[in-house]
CSV table of C-alpha atoms and ligand atoms in Angstrom, one decimal:
chain,number,residue,atom,x,y,z
L,1099,MET,CA,-15.7,49.4,-237.0
L,1100,GLY,CA,-17.0,50.1,-240.5
L,1101,LEU,CA,-17.6,46.5,-241.1
L,1102,ARG,CA,-19.4,46.0,-237.8
L,1103,LEU,CA,-21.7,48.9,-238.7
L,1104,LEU,CA,-22.5,47.4,-242.1
L,1105,THR,CA,-23.2,44.0,-240.5
L,1106,ALA,CA,-25.6,45.6,-238.0
L,1107,ILE,CA,-27.4,47.5,-240.7
L,1108,GLY,CA,-27.6,44.4,-243.0
L,1109,THR,CA,-29.1,42.4,-240.2
L,1110,LEU,CA,-31.7,45.0,-239.5
L,1111,LEU,CA,-32.7,45.2,-243.1
L,1112,LEU,CA,-32.9,41.4,-243.4
L,1113,GLY,CA,-35.0,41.3,-240.2
L,1114,THR,CA,-37.4,43.9,-241.5
L,1115,ASN,CA,-37.9,42.1,-244.8
L,1116,ALA,CA,-38.5,38.8,-243.0
L,1117,LEU,CA,-41.1,40.5,-240.8
L,1118,ALA,CA,-43.0,42.0,-243.7
L,1119,GLN,CA,-43.8,38.7,-245.2
L,1120,GLY,CA,-45.9,37.1,-242.4
L,1121,PRO,CA,-49.4,38.1,-241.5
L,1122,HIS,CA,-49.4,40.4,-238.5
L,1123,GLU,CA,-50.9,39.7,-235.1
L,1124,HIS,CA,-53.1,42.4,-233.6
L,1125,GLY,CA,-51.8,43.7,-230.3
L,1126,VAL,CA,-48.2,42.9,-231.2
L,1127,VAL,CA,-45.5,45.4,-232.2
L,1128,ARG,CA,-42.2,44.4,-233.8
L,1129,LEU,CA,-39.3,46.6,-232.8
L,1130,ASP,CA,-35.7,46.4,-234.1
L,1131,VAL,CA,-33.4,48.3,-231.7
L,1132,ALA,CA,-29.8,49.1,-232.7
L,1133,ILE,CA,-27.1,50.6,-230.7
L,1134,GLU,CA,-24.1,51.9,-232.6
L,1135,PRO,CA,-21.4,54.3,-231.4
L,1136,GLY,CA,-23.2,57.7,-230.9
L,1137,ARG,CA,-26.5,56.5,-232.3
L,1138,PHE,CA,-29.6,54.7,-231.1
L,1139,THR,CA,-32.2,53.6,-233.7
L,1140,LEU,CA,-35.6,52.0,-233.4
L,1141,LEU,CA,-37.4,50.5,-236.3
L,1142,MET,CA,-41.1,49.7,-235.5
L,1143,GLU,CA,-43.6,47.7,-237.4
L,1144,SER,CA,-47.1,47.7,-236.0
L,1145,PRO,CA,-50.5,46.7,-237.3
L,1146,LEU,CA,-52.5,49.9,-237.8
L,1147,ALA,CA,-55.2,48.4,-235.7
L,1148,ASN,CA,-53.0,48.7,-232.6
L,1149,LEU,CA,-52.7,52.5,-233.1
L,1150,ILE,CA,-56.1,53.6,-234.5
L,1151,GLY,CA,-58.4,50.6,-234.4
L,1152,PHE,CA,-58.7,50.2,-238.2
L,1153,GLU,CA,-56.4,49.4,-241.1
L,1154,ARG,CA,-57.5,51.6,-244.1
L,1155,ALA,CA,-57.8,55.3,-244.9
L,1156,PRO,CA,-60.0,57.2,-242.5
L,1157,ARG,CA,-63.5,57.9,-243.6
L,1158,THR,CA,-65.0,60.2,-241.0
L,1159,ASP,CA,-63.8,63.2,-239.1
L,1160,ALA,CA,-63.5,61.1,-235.9
L,1161,GLU,CA,-61.3,58.6,-237.7
L,1162,ARG,CA,-59.2,61.3,-239.2
L,1163,GLN,CA,-58.7,62.7,-235.7
L,1164,ARG,CA,-57.6,59.3,-234.4
L,1165,VAL,CA,-55.0,59.1,-237.2
L,1166,ASP,CA,-53.7,62.6,-236.5
L,1167,ALA,CA,-53.5,61.9,-232.8
L,1168,ALA,CA,-51.6,58.6,-233.4
L,1169,LEU,CA,-49.1,60.3,-235.8
L,1170,ALA,CA,-48.6,63.2,-233.3
L,1171,THR,CA,-47.8,60.6,-230.6
L,1172,LEU,CA,-45.3,58.8,-232.9
L,1173,ASN,CA,-43.7,62.1,-233.9
L,1174,ALA,CA,-43.1,63.0,-230.2
L,1175,ALA,CA,-40.3,60.4,-230.2
L,1176,ALA,CA,-38.6,61.6,-227.0
L,1177,THR,CA,-41.8,61.2,-225.1
L,1178,LEU,CA,-42.6,57.8,-226.6
L,1179,PHE,CA,-39.1,56.5,-226.0
L,1180,ARG,CA,-37.5,57.7,-222.8
L,1181,ILE,CA,-33.9,56.8,-223.1
L,1182,ASP,CA,-31.4,56.4,-220.3
L,1183,PRO,CA,-30.5,60.0,-219.6
L,1184,ALA,CA,-26.9,59.1,-218.9
L,1185,ALA,CA,-26.4,58.6,-222.6
L,1186,GLY,CA,-27.3,62.2,-223.6
L,1187,CYS,CA,-29.5,61.2,-226.5
L,1188,THR,CA,-31.4,63.7,-228.6
L,1189,PRO,CA,-34.0,62.9,-231.2
L,1190,GLY,CA,-33.1,63.0,-234.9
L,1191,PRO,CA,-35.1,62.1,-238.0
L,1192,ILE,CA,-38.4,60.2,-237.8
L,1193,GLU,CA,-39.9,58.4,-240.8
L,1194,LEU,CA,-43.4,57.1,-240.8
L,1195,ASN,CA,-44.8,55.0,-243.6
L,1196,ALA,CA,-48.4,53.8,-243.8
L,1197,ALA,CA,-49.6,53.6,-247.3
L,1198,ALA,CA,-53.1,52.4,-246.3
L,1199,LEU,CA,-53.8,55.7,-244.5
L,1200,GLU,CA,-53.2,57.7,-247.6
L,1201,GLY,CA,-56.1,56.0,-249.4
L,1202,GLY,CA,-54.1,55.2,-252.4
L,1203,LYS,CA,-54.1,51.8,-254.1
L,1204,PRO,CA,-53.8,49.1,-251.3
L,1205,GLY,CA,-50.4,47.3,-251.1
L,1206,ALA,CA,-50.2,43.7,-252.0
L,1207,GLU,CA,-50.5,42.5,-248.4
L,1208,GLN,CA,-53.5,44.8,-247.7
L,1209,ALA,CA,-55.3,43.8,-250.9
L,1210,GLU,CA,-54.8,40.1,-250.1
L,1211,THR,CA,-55.5,40.1,-246.4
L,1212,GLY,CA,-57.3,43.3,-245.5
L,1213,HIS,CA,-54.6,44.1,-243.0
L,1214,ALA,CA,-52.1,47.0,-243.1
L,1215,ASP,CA,-49.1,48.1,-241.1
L,1216,ILE,CA,-47.4,51.3,-240.1
L,1217,ASP,CA,-43.6,51.3,-240.3
L,1218,ALA,CA,-41.7,53.9,-238.3
L,1219,SER,CA,-38.1,54.6,-237.8
L,1220,PHE,CA,-36.8,56.7,-235.0
L,1221,SER,CA,-33.1,57.7,-234.7
L,1222,PHE,CA,-31.4,59.4,-231.8
L,1223,LYS,CA,-27.9,60.9,-231.5
L,1224,CYS,CA,-26.2,60.0,-228.2
L,1225,LYS,CA,-23.4,62.3,-227.1
L,1226,LYS,CA,-22.4,60.7,-223.8
L,1227,GLY,CA,-22.3,57.0,-224.4
L,1228,GLN,CA,-24.5,54.0,-224.9
L,1229,PRO,CA,-27.9,53.9,-223.2
L,1230,ALA,CA,-28.4,51.1,-220.7
L,1231,PHE,CA,-32.2,51.1,-221.0
L,1232,VAL,CA,-35.1,52.7,-222.7
L,1233,ASP,CA,-38.6,53.1,-221.3
L,1234,ILE,CA,-41.1,52.4,-224.1
L,1235,GLY,CA,-44.4,54.2,-223.9
L,1236,LEU,CA,-46.3,52.2,-226.5
L,1237,PHE,CA,-48.6,50.5,-224.0
L,1238,ALA,CA,-49.7,53.8,-222.4
L,1239,ALA,CA,-50.1,55.6,-225.7
L,1240,PHE,CA,-51.8,52.8,-227.6
L,1241,PRO,CA,-54.1,50.7,-225.3
L,1242,ALA,CA,-54.7,48.0,-228.0
L,1243,THR,CA,-51.0,47.1,-227.8
L,1244,GLN,CA,-50.3,44.1,-225.6
L,1245,ARG,CA,-46.8,43.0,-226.5
L,1246,VAL,CA,-43.6,44.3,-228.1
L,1247,ASP,CA,-41.3,41.7,-229.7
L,1248,VAL,CA,-37.8,43.2,-229.7
L,1249,GLN,CA,-34.8,42.3,-231.7
L,1250,LEU,CA,-31.8,44.0,-230.1
L,1251,VAL,CA,-28.6,44.6,-232.0
L,1252,ILE,CA,-25.6,45.9,-230.1
L,1253,GLY,CA,-22.5,46.0,-232.4
L,1254,ASN,CA,-22.5,42.5,-233.9
L,1255,ALA,CA,-24.4,40.9,-231.0
L,1256,GLN,CA,-28.1,40.1,-231.5
L,1257,SER,CA,-30.7,39.1,-229.0
L,1258,LYS,CA,-34.4,38.9,-228.7
L,1259,ARG,CA,-36.5,40.4,-225.9
L,1260,THR,CA,-40.2,40.6,-225.2
L,1261,LEU,CA,-42.0,43.4,-223.4
L,1262,THR,CA,-45.5,42.5,-222.2
L,1263,ARG,CA,-48.0,45.0,-220.9
L,1264,PRO,CA,-47.7,46.8,-218.5
L,1265,ALA,CA,-43.8,46.6,-218.5
L,1266,THR,CA,-42.1,49.5,-220.0
L,1267,ARG,CA,-38.4,49.1,-219.4
L,1268,LEU,CA,-36.2,47.5,-222.1
L,1269,SER,CA,-32.7,46.7,-220.9
L,1270,LEU,CA,-30.1,47.5,-223.5
L,1271,THR,CA,-27.2,45.5,-222.0
L,1272,ARG,CA,-26.0,42.3,-223.6
F,322,ZN,ZN1,-54.6,43.7,-239.2
């Protein structure tokens, strides 16, 4: 069990690093979804443009409001990701990382390309078992989002799925 867990985490990290190197495509969100005993984790990487329409620090009150609204939506993880209720999942820690929004020095990718991402991780504890599906609310919450490319890791089994607007349900069975 311990080894399996490590493998799943290692795979996720590798996947995330690989993703970070290519230029992003507006309208597309990358989502790494992992099911482990008692735990359900989603790692999201999205162009900022999908969420707020620009990819730099906000300059006006209207832009600041868009950023605040997007962050509030992401922080409401249990609304954004409606997990199979049979699994009894409750939201745990959320991490959001978008250096471009903070107006500091742009990261290497942003400086080179003018593009910037937001990375987010959402973790849930599941008391009653493994969820069979999750309804993903990204299309409703963020109209500029057209497609979600999913990498699903269940134990040591990996598979790829694609969710295209307006579909919301991601099956979590092998
Ligand atoms: Zn971009």
